[in-house]
């Protein structure tokens, strides 16, 4: 078997095992279901899961090598490939924060695109725009029981990310993943203080019809704490 044929088969194995989309699928909830990873948040376990998958892939390649009695040079290609896989996999944790910020921004922009007409152009990532977000969710709550789960999940994630971006544009901070909430969390004030906000659950509650989950009031409480809390404060708004 020549090197071109071997390379082609190797590429097919990689593609069939989904390496091209593994990292983004692992990181973002709305895409994890593609590989059966729905409900698994990115975090420490992602590296092990990804490495186990890469090891399995390498074993498949090595079985192929033995079966077809390929040359030593081709065997080295597999070893090189496995090393490249491991390098990419172990970069997941470091890349997650940056990728997560981009995904939150993308989802927030989707909320703006989808709701701006109803908002009368008021969605400008200002805290004041959350009054309109509250109105929109209150209206939508009247139809909550009729909405399919996919639509609810999409609206919750988009509006939740819009709220996070309002907070980020005002206070800065860092996006992380909150394992217990299975949602992004924005942490502001580090290193002097730690004031964090998670929004998806609050949006879901308001969309389900709970007026106690008022979005503007919720954000106001977070914003006041983020601006005025003394050093050493640790608070999570959820």
PDB file of C-alpha atoms in Angstrom:
ATOM      1  CA  UNK A   1       0.000   0.000   0.000  1.00  0.00           C
ATOM      2  CA  UNK A   2       1.445   3.383  -0.929  1.00  0.00           C
ATOM      3  CA  UNK A   3       1.643   6.388   1.358  1.00  0.00           C
ATOM      4  CA  UNK A   4      -1.132   8.277  -0.434  1.00  0.00           C
ATOM      5  CA  UNK A   5      -3.580   5.419   0.029  1.00  0.00           C
ATOM      6  CA  UNK A   6      -2.612   5.084   3.675  1.00  0.00           C
ATOM      7  CA  UNK A   7      -3.044   8.817   4.241  1.00  0.00           C
ATOM      8  CA  UNK A   8      -6.469   8.718   2.613  1.00  0.00           C
ATOM      9  CA  UNK A   9      -7.665   5.872   4.823  1.00  0.00           C
ATOM     10  CA  UNK A  10      -6.272   7.630   7.899  1.00  0.00           C
ATOM     11  CA  UNK A  11      -8.163  10.800   7.029  1.00  0.00           C
ATOM     12  CA  UNK A  12     -11.360   8.800   6.589  1.00  0.00           C
ATOM     13  CA  UNK A  13     -10.961   7.253  10.026  1.00  0.00           C
ATOM     14  CA  UNK A  14     -10.442  10.703  11.567  1.00  0.00           C
ATOM     15  CA  UNK A  15     -13.451  12.145   9.781  1.00  0.00           C
ATOM     16  CA  UNK A  16     -15.676   9.186  10.625  1.00  0.00           C
ATOM     17  CA  UNK A  17     -14.756   9.526  14.293  1.00  0.00           C
ATOM     18  CA  UNK A  18     -15.634  13.206  14.336  1.00  0.00           C
ATOM     19  CA  UNK A  19     -12.304  14.749  15.337  1.00  0.00           C
ATOM     20  CA  UNK A  20     -12.919  17.770  13.121  1.00  0.00           C
ATOM     21  CA  UNK A  21     -15.863  18.848  15.251  1.00  0.00           C
ATOM     22  CA  UNK A  22     -15.032  17.225  18.583  1.00  0.00           C
ATOM     23  CA  UNK A  23     -13.730  20.261  20.439  1.00  0.00           C
ATOM     24  CA  UNK A  24     -16.556  22.706  19.635  1.00  0.00           C
ATOM     25  CA  UNK A  25     -19.146  20.002  20.158  1.00  0.00           C
ATOM     26  CA  UNK A  26     -17.622  19.242  23.544  1.00  0.00           C
ATOM     27  CA  UNK A  27     -17.611  22.881  24.574  1.00  0.00           C
ATOM     28  CA  UNK A  28     -21.058  24.098  23.616  1.00  0.00           C
ATOM     29  CA  UNK A  29     -24.345  22.609  24.839  1.00  0.00           C
ATOM     30  CA  UNK A  30     -26.490  23.131  21.754  1.00  0.00           C
ATOM     31  CA  UNK A  31     -24.015  21.114  19.653  1.00  0.00           C
ATOM     32  CA  UNK A  32     -23.007  18.333  22.072  1.00  0.00           C
ATOM     33  CA  UNK A  33     -26.094  16.290  21.217  1.00  0.00           C
ATOM     34  CA  UNK A  34     -24.511  15.634  17.798  1.00  0.00           C
ATOM     35  CA  UNK A  35     -22.045  13.240  19.459  1.00  0.00           C
ATOM     36  CA  UNK A  36     -24.304  12.133  22.307  1.00  0.00           C
ATOM     37  CA  UNK A  37     -22.636  14.489  24.786  1.00  0.00           C
ATOM     38  CA  UNK A  38     -25.736  16.498  25.686  1.00  0.00           C
ATOM     39  CA  UNK A  39     -25.747  17.398  29.371  1.00  0.00           C
ATOM     40  CA  UNK A  40     -21.984  17.054  29.773  1.00  0.00           C
ATOM     41  CA  UNK A  41     -20.452  20.415  30.560  1.00  0.00           C
ATOM     42  CA  UNK A  42     -16.902  21.204  29.449  1.00  0.00           C
ATOM     43  CA  UNK A  43     -14.451  20.956  32.293  1.00  0.00           C
ATOM     44  CA  UNK A  44     -11.898  18.614  33.754  1.00  0.00           C
ATOM     45  CA  UNK A  45     -13.653  15.504  32.421  1.00  0.00           C
ATOM     46  CA  UNK A  46     -13.561  16.728  28.818  1.00  0.00           C
ATOM     47  CA  UNK A  47      -9.799  16.169  28.583  1.00  0.00           C
ATOM     48  CA  UNK A  48     -10.060  12.595  29.831  1.00  0.00           C
ATOM     49  CA  UNK A  49     -13.037  11.856  27.609  1.00  0.00           C
ATOM     50  CA  UNK A  50     -11.263  13.319  24.590  1.00  0.00           C
ATOM     51  CA  UNK A  51      -8.023  11.500  25.355  1.00  0.00           C
ATOM     52  CA  UNK A  52      -9.871   8.192  25.727  1.00  0.00           C
ATOM     53  CA  UNK A  53     -11.454   8.816  22.350  1.00  0.00           C
ATOM     54  CA  UNK A  54      -8.072   9.642  20.764  1.00  0.00           C
ATOM     55  CA  UNK A  55      -6.530   6.531  22.279  1.00  0.00           C
ATOM     56  CA  UNK A  56      -9.334   4.453  20.803  1.00  0.00           C
ATOM     57  CA  UNK A  57      -8.698   6.071  17.436  1.00  0.00           C
ATOM     58  CA  UNK A  58      -4.981   5.333  17.670  1.00  0.00           C
ATOM     59  CA  UNK A  59      -5.730   1.703  18.489  1.00  0.00           C
ATOM     60  CA  UNK A  60      -7.919   1.459  15.394  1.00  0.00           C
ATOM     61  CA  UNK A  61      -5.107   2.864  13.295  1.00  0.00           C
ATOM     62  CA  UNK A  62      -2.560   0.505  14.785  1.00  0.00           C
ATOM     63  CA  UNK A  63      -4.849  -2.484  14.158  1.00  0.00           C
ATOM     64  CA  UNK A  64      -5.062  -1.308  10.580  1.00  0.00           C
ATOM     65  CA  UNK A  65      -1.263  -1.144  10.402  1.00  0.00           C
ATOM     66  CA  UNK A  66      -0.851  -4.685  11.682  1.00  0.00           C
ATOM     67  CA  UNK A  67      -3.576  -6.073   9.445  1.00  0.00           C
ATOM     68  CA  UNK A  68      -2.098  -4.550   6.295  1.00  0.00           C
ATOM     69  CA  UNK A  69       1.576  -4.971   7.247  1.00  0.00           C
ATOM     70  CA  UNK A  70       2.417  -1.376   6.475  1.00  0.00           C
ATOM     71  CA  UNK A  71       5.930  -0.036   6.631  1.00  0.00           C
ATOM     72  CA  UNK A  72       7.790   1.490   9.579  1.00  0.00           C
ATOM     73  CA  UNK A  73       7.501   4.934   7.996  1.00  0.00           C
ATOM     74  CA  UNK A  74       3.727   4.603   7.874  1.00  0.00           C
ATOM     75  CA  UNK A  75       3.686   3.425  11.491  1.00  0.00           C
ATOM     76  CA  UNK A  76       5.564   6.605  12.446  1.00  0.00           C
ATOM     77  CA  UNK A  77       2.836   8.634  10.763  1.00  0.00           C
ATOM     78  CA  UNK A  78       0.291   7.079  13.118  1.00  0.00           C
ATOM     79  CA  UNK A  79       2.461   7.861  16.122  1.00  0.00           C
ATOM     80  CA  UNK A  80       2.850  11.434  14.903  1.00  0.00           C
ATOM     81  CA  UNK A  81      -0.899  11.653  14.390  1.00  0.00           C
ATOM     82  CA  UNK A  82      -1.561  10.366  17.901  1.00  0.00           C
ATOM     83  CA  UNK A  83       0.799  12.983  19.318  1.00  0.00           C
ATOM     84  CA  UNK A  84      -0.984  15.700  17.390  1.00  0.00           C
ATOM     85  CA  UNK A  85      -4.318  14.465  18.713  1.00  0.00           C
ATOM     86  CA  UNK A  86      -3.068  14.538  22.294  1.00  0.00           C
ATOM     87  CA  UNK A  87      -1.691  18.062  21.859  1.00  0.00           C
ATOM     88  CA  UNK A  88      -5.005  19.291  20.518  1.00  0.00           C
ATOM     89  CA  UNK A  89      -6.979  17.534  23.231  1.00  0.00           C
ATOM     90  CA  UNK A  90      -4.912  18.894  26.080  1.00  0.00           C
ATOM     91  CA  UNK A  91      -5.385  22.412  24.716  1.00  0.00           C
ATOM     92  CA  UNK A  92      -9.156  22.120  25.213  1.00  0.00           C
ATOM     93  CA  UNK A  93      -9.119  23.331  28.810  1.00  0.00           C
ATOM     94  CA  UNK A  94      -6.938  26.342  27.989  1.00  0.00           C
ATOM     95  CA  UNK A  95      -9.003  27.211  24.930  1.00  0.00           C
ATOM     96  CA  UNK A  96     -12.384  26.764  26.579  1.00  0.00           C
ATOM     97  CA  UNK A  97     -12.520  30.208  28.211  1.00  0.00           C
ATOM     98  CA  UNK A  98     -11.779  32.060  24.966  1.00  0.00           C
ATOM     99  CA  UNK A  99     -14.099  29.839  22.941  1.00  0.00           C
ATOM    100  CA  UNK A 100     -16.828  30.228  25.537  1.00  0.00           C
ATOM    101  CA  UNK A 101     -16.635  34.010  25.358  1.00  0.00           C
ATOM    102  CA  UNK A 102     -16.984  33.895  21.576  1.00  0.00           C
ATOM    103  CA  UNK A 103     -19.963  31.558  21.849  1.00  0.00           C
ATOM    104  CA  UNK A 104     -21.695  33.746  24.444  1.00  0.00           C
ATOM    105  CA  UNK A 105     -21.200  36.746  22.162  1.00  0.00           C
ATOM    106  CA  UNK A 106     -22.554  34.812  19.189  1.00  0.00           C
ATOM    107  CA  UNK A 107     -25.650  33.710  21.079  1.00  0.00           C
ATOM    108  CA  UNK A 108     -26.236  37.240  22.378  1.00  0.00           C
ATOM    109  CA  UNK A 109     -26.062  38.591  18.845  1.00  0.00           C
ATOM    110  CA  UNK A 110     -28.638  35.992  17.798  1.00  0.00           C
ATOM    111  CA  UNK A 111     -30.960  37.270  20.510  1.00  0.00           C
ATOM    112  CA  UNK A 112     -30.501  40.796  19.224  1.00  0.00           C
ATOM    113  CA  UNK A 113     -31.181  39.743  15.630  1.00  0.00           C
ATOM    114  CA  UNK A 114     -34.265  37.720  16.548  1.00  0.00           C
ATOM    115  CA  UNK A 115     -35.828  40.146  19.032  1.00  0.00           C
ATOM    116  CA  UNK A 116     -34.759  43.590  17.860  1.00  0.00           C
ATOM    117  CA  UNK A 117     -37.874  44.210  15.784  1.00  0.00           C
ATOM    118  CA  UNK A 118     -40.151  43.354  18.704  1.00  0.00           C
ATOM    119  CA  UNK A 119     -37.935  45.491  20.944  1.00  0.00           C
ATOM    120  CA  UNK A 120     -38.353  48.492  18.672  1.00  0.00           C
ATOM    121  CA  UNK A 121     -34.601  48.808  18.256  1.00  0.00           C
ATOM    122  CA  UNK A 122     -34.027  49.090  22.008  1.00  0.00           C
ATOM    123  CA  UNK A 123     -31.599  46.184  22.336  1.00  0.00           C
ATOM    124  CA  UNK A 124     -28.241  47.942  22.560  1.00  0.00           C
ATOM    125  CA  UNK A 125     -26.504  45.944  25.314  1.00  0.00           C
ATOM    126  CA  UNK A 126     -27.310  48.624  27.878  1.00  0.00           C
ATOM    127  CA  UNK A 127     -28.713  47.788  31.330  1.00  0.00           C
ATOM    128  CA  UNK A 128     -31.775  49.831  30.385  1.00  0.00           C
ATOM    129  CA  UNK A 129     -32.506  47.460  27.494  1.00  0.00           C
ATOM    130  CA  UNK A 130     -33.242  44.716  30.018  1.00  0.00           C
ATOM    131  CA  UNK A 131     -36.572  46.383  30.786  1.00  0.00           C
ATOM    132  CA  UNK A 132     -37.569  45.508  27.230  1.00  0.00           C
ATOM    133  CA  UNK A 133     -36.169  41.991  27.610  1.00  0.00           C
ATOM    134  CA  UNK A 134     -38.392  41.599  30.674  1.00  0.00           C
ATOM    135  CA  UNK A 135     -41.416  42.717  28.659  1.00  0.00           C
ATOM    136  CA  UNK A 136     -40.635  40.280  25.855  1.00  0.00           C
ATOM    137  CA  UNK A 137     -40.252  37.341  28.230  1.00  0.00           C
ATOM    138  CA  UNK A 138     -43.454  38.263  30.056  1.00  0.00           C
ATOM    139  CA  UNK A 139     -45.326  38.216  26.750  1.00  0.00           C
ATOM    140  CA  UNK A 140     -43.710  34.970  25.638  1.00  0.00           C
ATOM    141  CA  UNK A 141     -44.588  33.310  28.949  1.00  0.00           C
ATOM    142  CA  UNK A 142     -48.243  33.344  27.910  1.00  0.00           C
ATOM    143  CA  UNK A 143     -47.363  30.817  25.201  1.00  0.00           C
ATOM    144  CA  UNK A 144     -44.830  28.791  27.197  1.00  0.00           C
ATOM    145  CA  UNK A 145     -46.941  25.635  27.351  1.00  0.00           C
ATOM    146  CA  UNK A 146     -47.281  25.633  23.570  1.00  0.00           C
ATOM    147  CA  UNK A 147     -43.583  26.100  22.812  1.00  0.00           C
ATOM    148  CA  UNK A 148     -41.505  23.046  21.851  1.00  0.00           C
ATOM    149  CA  UNK A 149     -38.543  22.267  24.102  1.00  0.00           C
ATOM    150  CA  UNK A 150     -36.058  23.172  21.376  1.00  0.00           C
ATOM    151  CA  UNK A 151     -37.555  26.642  21.016  1.00  0.00           C
ATOM    152  CA  UNK A 152     -37.539  27.177  24.783  1.00  0.00           C
ATOM    153  CA  UNK A 153     -33.927  26.079  25.062  1.00  0.00           C
ATOM    154  CA  UNK A 154     -32.852  28.329  22.194  1.00  0.00           C
ATOM    155  CA  UNK A 155     -34.641  31.375  23.583  1.00  0.00           C
ATOM    156  CA  UNK A 156     -33.301  30.772  27.091  1.00  0.00           C
ATOM    157  CA  UNK A 157     -29.729  30.462  25.868  1.00  0.00           C
ATOM    158  CA  UNK A 158     -29.896  33.444  23.521  1.00  0.00           C
ATOM    159  CA  UNK A 159     -31.562  35.822  25.974  1.00  0.00           C
ATOM    160  CA  UNK A 160     -29.412  34.532  28.824  1.00  0.00           C
ATOM    161  CA  UNK A 161     -26.283  35.255  26.825  1.00  0.00           C
ATOM    162  CA  UNK A 162     -27.590  38.717  25.925  1.00  0.00           C
ATOM    163  CA  UNK A 163     -27.894  39.478  29.648  1.00  0.00           C
ATOM    164  CA  UNK A 164     -24.373  38.176  30.239  1.00  0.00           C
ATOM    165  CA  UNK A 165     -23.050  40.437  27.503  1.00  0.00           C
ATOM    166  CA  UNK A 166     -24.830  43.434  29.060  1.00  0.00           C
ATOM    167  CA  UNK A 167     -22.956  42.623  32.264  1.00  0.00           C
ATOM    168  CA  UNK A 168     -19.669  42.021  30.454  1.00  0.00           C
ATOM    169  CA  UNK A 169     -19.811  45.305  28.560  1.00  0.00           C
ATOM    170  CA  UNK A 170     -20.417  47.196  31.799  1.00  0.00           C
ATOM    171  CA  UNK A 171     -18.058  45.389  34.170  1.00  0.00           C
ATOM    172  CA  UNK A 172     -15.710  43.240  32.100  1.00  0.00           C
ATOM    173  CA  UNK A 173     -14.766  39.965  33.747  1.00  0.00           C
ATOM    174  CA  UNK A 174     -14.181  36.395  32.652  1.00  0.00           C
ATOM    175  CA  UNK A 175     -16.506  33.742  31.284  1.00  0.00           C
ATOM    176  CA  UNK A 176     -16.297  30.301  32.839  1.00  0.00           C
ATOM    177  CA  UNK A 177     -18.539  27.255  32.820  1.00  0.00           C
ATOM    178  CA  UNK A 178     -20.659  26.554  35.912  1.00  0.00           C
ATOM    179  CA  UNK A 179     -20.887  22.777  36.209  1.00  0.00           C
ATOM    180  CA  UNK A 180     -23.801  22.710  38.652  1.00  0.00           C
ATOM    181  CA  UNK A 181     -25.908  25.061  36.528  1.00  0.00           C
ATOM    182  CA  UNK A 182     -24.687  23.589  33.223  1.00  0.00           C
ATOM    183  CA  UNK A 183     -24.415  27.143  31.933  1.00  0.00           C
ATOM    184  CA  UNK A 184     -21.891  29.935  31.351  1.00  0.00           C
ATOM    185  CA  UNK A 185     -21.085  32.188  34.301  1.00  0.00           C
ATOM    186  CA  UNK A 186     -19.546  35.669  34.200  1.00  0.00           C
ATOM    187  CA  UNK A 187     -17.159  36.438  37.063  1.00  0.00           C
ATOM    188  CA  UNK A 188     -16.289  40.092  37.711  1.00  0.00           C
ATOM    189  CA  UNK A 189     -14.111  41.911  40.220  1.00  0.00           C
ATOM    190  CA  UNK A 190     -11.237  39.450  40.395  1.00  0.00           C
ATOM    191  CA  UNK A 191      -8.852  39.320  42.172  1.00  0.00           C
ATOM    192  CA  UNK A 192     -10.158  41.710  44.861  1.00  0.00           C
ATOM    193  CA  UNK A 193     -13.660  40.288  44.922  1.00  0.00           C
ATOM    194  CA  UNK A 194     -15.699  37.619  43.199  1.00  0.00           C
ATOM    195  CA  UNK A 195     -19.169  38.572  41.991  1.00  0.00           C
ATOM    196  CA  UNK A 196     -20.654  36.129  39.488  1.00  0.00           C
ATOM    197  CA  UNK A 197     -23.854  35.891  37.481  1.00  0.00           C
ATOM    198  CA  UNK A 198     -25.568  32.909  35.829  1.00  0.00           C
ATOM    199  CA  UNK A 199     -28.580  33.764  33.703  1.00  0.00           C
ATOM    200  CA  UNK A 200     -30.070  30.752  31.921  1.00  0.00           C
ATOM    201  CA  UNK A 201     -32.050  29.499  34.911  1.00  0.00           C
ATOM    202  CA  UNK A 202     -33.456  32.951  35.619  1.00  0.00           C
ATOM    203  CA  UNK A 203     -34.538  33.409  31.999  1.00  0.00           C
ATOM    204  CA  UNK A 204     -36.139  29.968  31.993  1.00  0.00           C
ATOM    205  CA  UNK A 205     -38.071  30.817  35.141  1.00  0.00           C
ATOM    206  CA  UNK A 206     -39.331  34.105  33.717  1.00  0.00           C
ATOM    207  CA  UNK A 207     -40.258  32.458  30.437  1.00  0.00           C
ATOM    208  CA  UNK A 208     -42.176  29.815  32.389  1.00  0.00           C
ATOM    209  CA  UNK A 209     -44.262  32.590  33.921  1.00  0.00           C
ATOM    210  CA  UNK A 210     -42.685  33.363  37.299  1.00  0.00           C
ATOM    211  CA  UNK A 211     -42.832  37.162  37.834  1.00  0.00           C
ATOM    212  CA  UNK A 212     -40.392  36.717  40.715  1.00  0.00           C
ATOM    213  CA  UNK A 213     -37.716  36.062  38.100  1.00  0.00           C
ATOM    214  CA  UNK A 214     -37.934  39.661  36.859  1.00  0.00           C
ATOM    215  CA  UNK A 215     -34.889  40.148  34.645  1.00  0.00           C
ATOM    216  CA  UNK A 216     -34.355  43.872  35.176  1.00  0.00           C
ATOM    217  CA  UNK A 217     -34.601  43.515  38.967  1.00  0.00           C
ATOM    218  CA  UNK A 218     -32.256  40.519  38.916  1.00  0.00           C
ATOM    219  CA  UNK A 219     -29.629  42.407  36.930  1.00  0.00           C
ATOM    220  CA  UNK A 220     -29.961  45.509  39.104  1.00  0.00           C
ATOM    221  CA  UNK A 221     -29.079  43.474  42.180  1.00  0.00           C
ATOM    222  CA  UNK A 222     -26.046  41.974  40.487  1.00  0.00           C
ATOM    223  CA  UNK A 223     -24.867  45.313  39.085  1.00  0.00           C
ATOM    224  CA  UNK A 224     -25.081  47.051  42.461  1.00  0.00           C
ATOM    225  CA  UNK A 225     -23.081  44.287  44.113  1.00  0.00           C
ATOM    226  CA  UNK A 226     -20.508  44.225  41.329  1.00  0.00           C
ATOM    227  CA  UNK A 227     -19.990  47.988  41.569  1.00  0.00           C
ATOM    228  CA  UNK A 228     -20.096  48.537  45.331  1.00  0.00           C
ATOM    229  CA  UNK A 229     -19.161  45.314  47.098  1.00  0.00           C
ATOM    230  CA  UNK A 230     -16.019  45.586  49.247  1.00  0.00           C
ATOM    231  CA  UNK A 231     -12.878  43.553  48.697  1.00  0.00           C
ATOM    232  CA  UNK A 232     -13.214  39.948  49.761  1.00  0.00           C
ATOM    233  CA  UNK A 233     -16.835  39.672  48.670  1.00  0.00           C
ATOM    234  CA  UNK A 234     -17.905  36.362  47.154  1.00  0.00           C
ATOM    235  CA  UNK A 235     -21.379  36.300  45.634  1.00  0.00           C
ATOM    236  CA  UNK A 236     -23.222  34.342  42.969  1.00  0.00           C
ATOM    237  CA  UNK A 237     -26.407  35.627  41.339  1.00  0.00           C
ATOM    238  CA  UNK A 238     -28.433  32.824  39.800  1.00  0.00           C
TER     239      UNK A 238
END
